[in-house]
Amino acid sequence: LAKDRGKNNYQFYTAGLHGLSSRKMEMETGLRKALELNQFELYYQPQIELSTGYIIGIESLIRWNHPERGIISPCEFIPLAEETGLIVPIGNWVLKEACKQHRSWLSQGYWPMVMSVNISVRQFQDDDFVSSVKRILNETDMDPGYLELEITESIMQNFERSNLIIKDLNRLGVKIALDDFGTGYSSLSNLKHLPIDTIKIDKSFLDDMEDGSMVKTILDMGLNMEFHVIAEGIEQKEQVDFLLVHGCKVGQGYLFSEPISVDGMEGMLNKKVLV
Ligand code: C2E
Ligand code: MG
Ligand code: MG
Ligand code: MG
């Protein structure tokens, strides 16, 4: 067996099986090291109550502080982390870090906010996922009612299993949001039967605001199904006006703030109101 030939050969062999190029293999090694050396960092983007400008939630977004390359965006390494399975330990790190940060903000006296954490399908469907969430909630003393896990519509491809996992998560008391909503495969009847709390309208629909009909359609549907609806990628004041008129109460985007470091976020929390 390849694994009997020592660690390096084994890695080479499995990487070969995954069909990874040498650049990818280098990146995979880098990701493993990043975990060990604590090179990941969470940035935070506020979620705003559109009618008041209050911060009512915070989405955590991972960054890789690479010693040579500087800050690397998740778009560059999350796909490979998913492909190699490294997303499981990385995702656990993210979840724990976000819960610890939430706890810390509460004990510093900031008002309670929802903490949203992105979860990859592969991580979500890992056999240990629900027990990991439970363990991390215990370890960090996080109130599950303030944790929202963001999954994407790709979980629908495995509807029955995903439904069971979501039910288990509901039992733990955590909330579920469907991220990038409208870009995936949800059939309406499946959506109706999924015990989720929130849908996040994908930014691409907001980008086409001369014709707001898609945003309005998704919004109406979401509100009819009694989901919370969050609009992603708000960059203009006009988008806020449109969303408010059509019943969308919460949004996030560069208009309010880009994702920022812990320090930046605390500066913003001290100001309380953003618009
Ligand atoms: P997402 O969860 O849909 O996050 C929204 C992305 O849009 C973020 O990019 C955010 O910085 C960006 N964004 C927010 N507002 C605006 C805006 O007004 N205009 C524009 N142009 N962009 C905006 P980011 O941080 O690069 O993350 C990209 C994606 O990487 C995320 O999309 C999510 O799918 C994934 N990701 C990020 N962090 C994690 C993580 O901890 N775990 C997992 N599994 N995936 C993550
Ligand atoms: Mg998200
Ligand atoms: Mg999104
Ligand atoms: Mg996304």
PDB file of N, CA and C in Angstrom, residues 81-120:
ATOM      1  N   ALA A  81     -10.264  23.059  -0.437  1.00  0.00           N
ATOM      2  CA  ALA A  81     -10.510  22.504   0.903  1.00  0.00           C
ATOM      3  C   ALA A  81     -11.677  21.519   0.845  1.00  0.00           C
ATOM      4  N   GLU A  82     -12.668  21.843   0.013  1.00  0.00           N
ATOM      5  CA  GLU A  82     -13.804  20.933  -0.140  1.00  0.00           C
ATOM      6  C   GLU A  82     -13.387  19.656  -0.843  1.00  0.00           C
ATOM      7  N   GLU A  83     -12.639  19.824  -1.913  1.00  0.00           N
ATOM      8  CA  GLU A  83     -12.203  18.689  -2.724  1.00  0.00           C
ATOM      9  C   GLU A  83     -11.368  17.706  -1.900  1.00  0.00           C
ATOM     10  N   THR A  84     -10.533  18.217  -1.017  1.00  0.00           N
ATOM     11  CA  THR A  84      -9.611  17.368  -0.271  1.00  0.00           C
ATOM     12  C   THR A  84     -10.180  16.910   1.076  1.00  0.00           C
ATOM     13  N   GLY A  85     -11.332  17.445   1.458  1.00  0.00           N
ATOM     14  CA  GLY A  85     -11.891  17.099   2.757  1.00  0.00           C
ATOM     15  C   GLY A  85     -11.363  17.962   3.891  1.00  0.00           C
ATOM     16  N   LEU A  86     -10.367  18.797   3.594  1.00  0.00           N
ATOM     17  CA  LEU A  86      -9.819  19.678   4.635  1.00  0.00           C
ATOM     18  C   LEU A  86     -10.853  20.672   5.150  1.00  0.00           C
ATOM     19  N   ILE A  87     -11.932  20.825   4.403  1.00  0.00           N
ATOM     20  CA  ILE A  87     -12.983  21.744   4.836  1.00  0.00           C
ATOM     21  C   ILE A  87     -13.574  21.309   6.188  1.00  0.00           C
ATOM     22  N   VAL A  88     -13.464  20.020   6.510  1.00  0.00           N
ATOM     23  CA  VAL A  88     -14.038  19.573   7.785  1.00  0.00           C
ATOM     24  C   VAL A  88     -13.275  20.172   8.978  1.00  0.00           C
ATOM     25  N   PRO A  89     -11.940  19.950   9.068  1.00  0.00           N
ATOM     26  CA  PRO A  89     -11.234  20.618  10.182  1.00  0.00           C
ATOM     27  C   PRO A  89     -11.226  22.148  10.068  1.00  0.00           C
ATOM     28  N   ILE A  90     -11.132  22.669   8.849  1.00  0.00           N
ATOM     29  CA  ILE A  90     -11.144  24.134   8.707  1.00  0.00           C
ATOM     30  C   ILE A  90     -12.512  24.677   9.156  1.00  0.00           C
ATOM     31  N   GLY A  91     -13.558  24.006   8.723  1.00  0.00           N
ATOM     32  CA  GLY A  91     -14.915  24.431   9.100  1.00  0.00           C
ATOM     33  C   GLY A  91     -15.146  24.365  10.601  1.00  0.00           C
ATOM     34  N   ASN A  92     -14.584  23.356  11.230  1.00  0.00           N
ATOM     35  CA  ASN A  92     -14.705  23.270  12.694  1.00  0.00           C
ATOM     36  C   ASN A  92     -13.971  24.420  13.368  1.00  0.00           C
ATOM     37  N   TRP A  93     -12.806  24.768  12.802  1.00  0.00           N
ATOM     38  CA  TRP A  93     -12.066  25.912  13.348  1.00  0.00           C
ATOM     39  C   TRP A  93     -12.910  27.192  13.237  1.00  0.00           C
ATOM     40  N   VAL A  94     -13.515  27.380  12.049  1.00  0.00           N
ATOM     41  CA  VAL A  94     -14.341  28.574  11.810  1.00  0.00           C
ATOM     42  C   VAL A  94     -15.485  28.650  12.823  1.00  0.00           C
ATOM     43  N   LEU A  95     -16.164  27.526  12.965  1.00  0.00           N
ATOM     44  CA  LEU A  95     -17.333  27.504  13.845  1.00  0.00           C
ATOM     45  C   LEU A  95     -16.947  27.850  15.282  1.00  0.00           C
ATOM     46  N   LYS A  96     -15.843  27.257  15.727  1.00  0.00           N
ATOM     47  CA  LYS A  96     -15.424  27.494  17.103  1.00  0.00           C
ATOM     48  C   LYS A  96     -14.988  28.950  17.298  1.00  0.00           C
ATOM     49  N   GLU A  97     -14.241  29.458  16.328  1.00  0.00           N
ATOM     50  CA  GLU A  97     -13.763  30.843  16.407  1.00  0.00           C
ATOM     51  C   GLU A  97     -14.948  31.823  16.430  1.00  0.00           C
ATOM     52  N   ALA A  98     -15.934  31.586  15.572  1.00  0.00           N
ATOM     53  CA  ALA A  98     -17.101  32.475  15.514  1.00  0.00           C
ATOM     54  C   ALA A  98     -17.881  32.434  16.824  1.00  0.00           C
ATOM     55  N   CYS A  99     -18.034  31.238  17.387  1.00  0.00           N
ATOM     56  CA  CYS A  99     -18.762  31.109  18.658  1.00  0.00           C
ATOM     57  C   CYS A  99     -17.995  31.790  19.789  1.00  0.00           C
ATOM     58  N   LYS A 100     -16.675  31.610  19.818  1.00  0.00           N
ATOM     59  CA  LYS A 100     -15.857  32.269  20.856  1.00  0.00           C
ATOM     60  C   LYS A 100     -15.982  33.780  20.754  1.00  0.00           C
ATOM     61  N   GLN A 101     -15.953  34.280  19.513  1.00  0.00           N
ATOM     62  CA  GLN A 101     -16.041  35.729  19.301  1.00  0.00           C
ATOM     63  C   GLN A 101     -17.404  36.259  19.736  1.00  0.00           C
ATOM     64  N   HIS A 102     -18.438  35.506  19.440  1.00  0.00           N
ATOM     65  CA  HIS A 102     -19.782  35.915  19.838  1.00  0.00           C
ATOM     66  C   HIS A 102     -19.873  36.014  21.365  1.00  0.00           C
ATOM     67  N   ARG A 103     -19.336  34.992  22.006  1.00  0.00           N
ATOM     68  CA  ARG A 103     -19.318  34.950  23.476  1.00  0.00           C
ATOM     69  C   ARG A 103     -18.575  36.176  24.018  1.00  0.00           C
ATOM     70  N   SER A 104     -17.447  36.456  23.412  1.00  0.00           N
ATOM     71  CA  SER A 104     -16.626  37.572  23.867  1.00  0.00           C
ATOM     72  C   SER A 104     -17.367  38.905  23.695  1.00  0.00           C
ATOM     73  N   TRP A 105     -18.035  39.096  22.554  1.00  0.00           N
ATOM     74  CA  TRP A 105     -18.782  40.345  22.354  1.00  0.00           C
ATOM     75  C   TRP A 105     -19.914  40.468  23.362  1.00  0.00           C
ATOM     76  N   LEU A 106     -20.574  39.354  23.658  1.00  0.00           N
ATOM     77  CA  LEU A 106     -21.644  39.414  24.665  1.00  0.00           C
ATOM     78  C   LEU A 106     -21.082  39.807  26.024  1.00  0.00           C
ATOM     79  N   SER A 107     -19.943  39.194  26.397  1.00  0.00           N
ATOM     80  CA  SER A 107     -19.423  39.495  27.736  1.00  0.00           C
ATOM     81  C   SER A 107     -18.812  40.896  27.819  1.00  0.00           C
ATOM     82  N   GLN A 108     -18.458  41.475  26.650  1.00  0.00           N
ATOM     83  CA  GLN A 108     -18.027  42.877  26.663  1.00  0.00           C
ATOM     84  C   GLN A 108     -19.214  43.839  26.721  1.00  0.00           C
ATOM     85  N   GLY A 109     -20.413  43.294  26.684  1.00  0.00           N
ATOM     86  CA  GLY A 109     -21.582  44.145  26.874  1.00  0.00           C
ATOM     87  C   GLY A 109     -22.274  44.608  25.599  1.00  0.00           C
ATOM     88  N   TYR A 110     -21.831  44.119  24.432  1.00  0.00           N
ATOM     89  CA  TYR A 110     -22.567  44.458  23.213  1.00  0.00           C
ATOM     90  C   TYR A 110     -23.907  43.737  23.220  1.00  0.00           C
ATOM     91  N   TRP A 111     -24.888  44.337  22.546  1.00  0.00           N
ATOM     92  CA  TRP A 111     -26.216  43.723  22.510  1.00  0.00           C
ATOM     93  C   TRP A 111     -26.161  42.398  21.745  1.00  0.00           C
ATOM     94  N   PRO A 112     -27.101  41.501  22.036  1.00  0.00           N
ATOM     95  CA  PRO A 112     -27.075  40.187  21.371  1.00  0.00           C
ATOM     96  C   PRO A 112     -27.344  40.292  19.877  1.00  0.00           C
ATOM     97  N   MET A 113     -26.530  39.609  19.108  1.00  0.00           N
ATOM     98  CA  MET A 113     -26.698  39.582  17.653  1.00  0.00           C
ATOM     99  C   MET A 113     -26.617  38.138  17.181  1.00  0.00           C
ATOM    100  N   VAL A 114     -27.214  37.887  16.036  1.00  0.00           N
ATOM    101  CA  VAL A 114     -27.065  36.568  15.422  1.00  0.00           C
ATOM    102  C   VAL A 114     -25.655  36.452  14.842  1.00  0.00           C
ATOM    103  N   MET A 115     -25.037  35.307  15.015  1.00  0.00           N
ATOM    104  CA  MET A 115     -23.748  35.043  14.371  1.00  0.00           C
ATOM    105  C   MET A 115     -23.987  34.037  13.251  1.00  0.00           C
ATOM    106  N   SER A 116     -23.717  34.443  12.012  1.00  0.00           N
ATOM    107  CA  SER A 116     -23.905  33.551  10.864  1.00  0.00           C
ATOM    108  C   SER A 116     -22.578  32.937  10.456  1.00  0.00           C
ATOM    109  N   VAL A 117     -22.605  31.641  10.212  1.00  0.00           N
ATOM    110  CA  VAL A 117     -21.384  30.922   9.846  1.00  0.00           C
ATOM    111  C   VAL A 117     -21.655  30.121   8.570  1.00  0.00           C
ATOM    112  N   ASN A 118     -20.769  30.279   7.572  1.00  0.00           N
ATOM    113  CA  ASN A 118     -20.923  29.537   6.321  1.00  0.00           C
ATOM    114  C   ASN A 118     -20.466  28.088   6.478  1.00  0.00           C
ATOM    115  N   ILE A 119     -21.283  27.192   5.965  1.00  0.00           N
ATOM    116  CA  ILE A 119     -20.982  25.758   6.058  1.00  0.00           C
ATOM    117  C   ILE A 119     -20.998  25.164   4.643  1.00  0.00           C
ATOM    118  N   SER A 120     -19.919  24.500   4.257  1.00  0.00           N
ATOM    119  CA  SER A 120     -19.891  23.830   2.951  1.00  0.00           C
ATOM    120  C   SER A 120     -20.746  22.572   2.963  1.00  0.00           C
TER     121      SER A 120
END
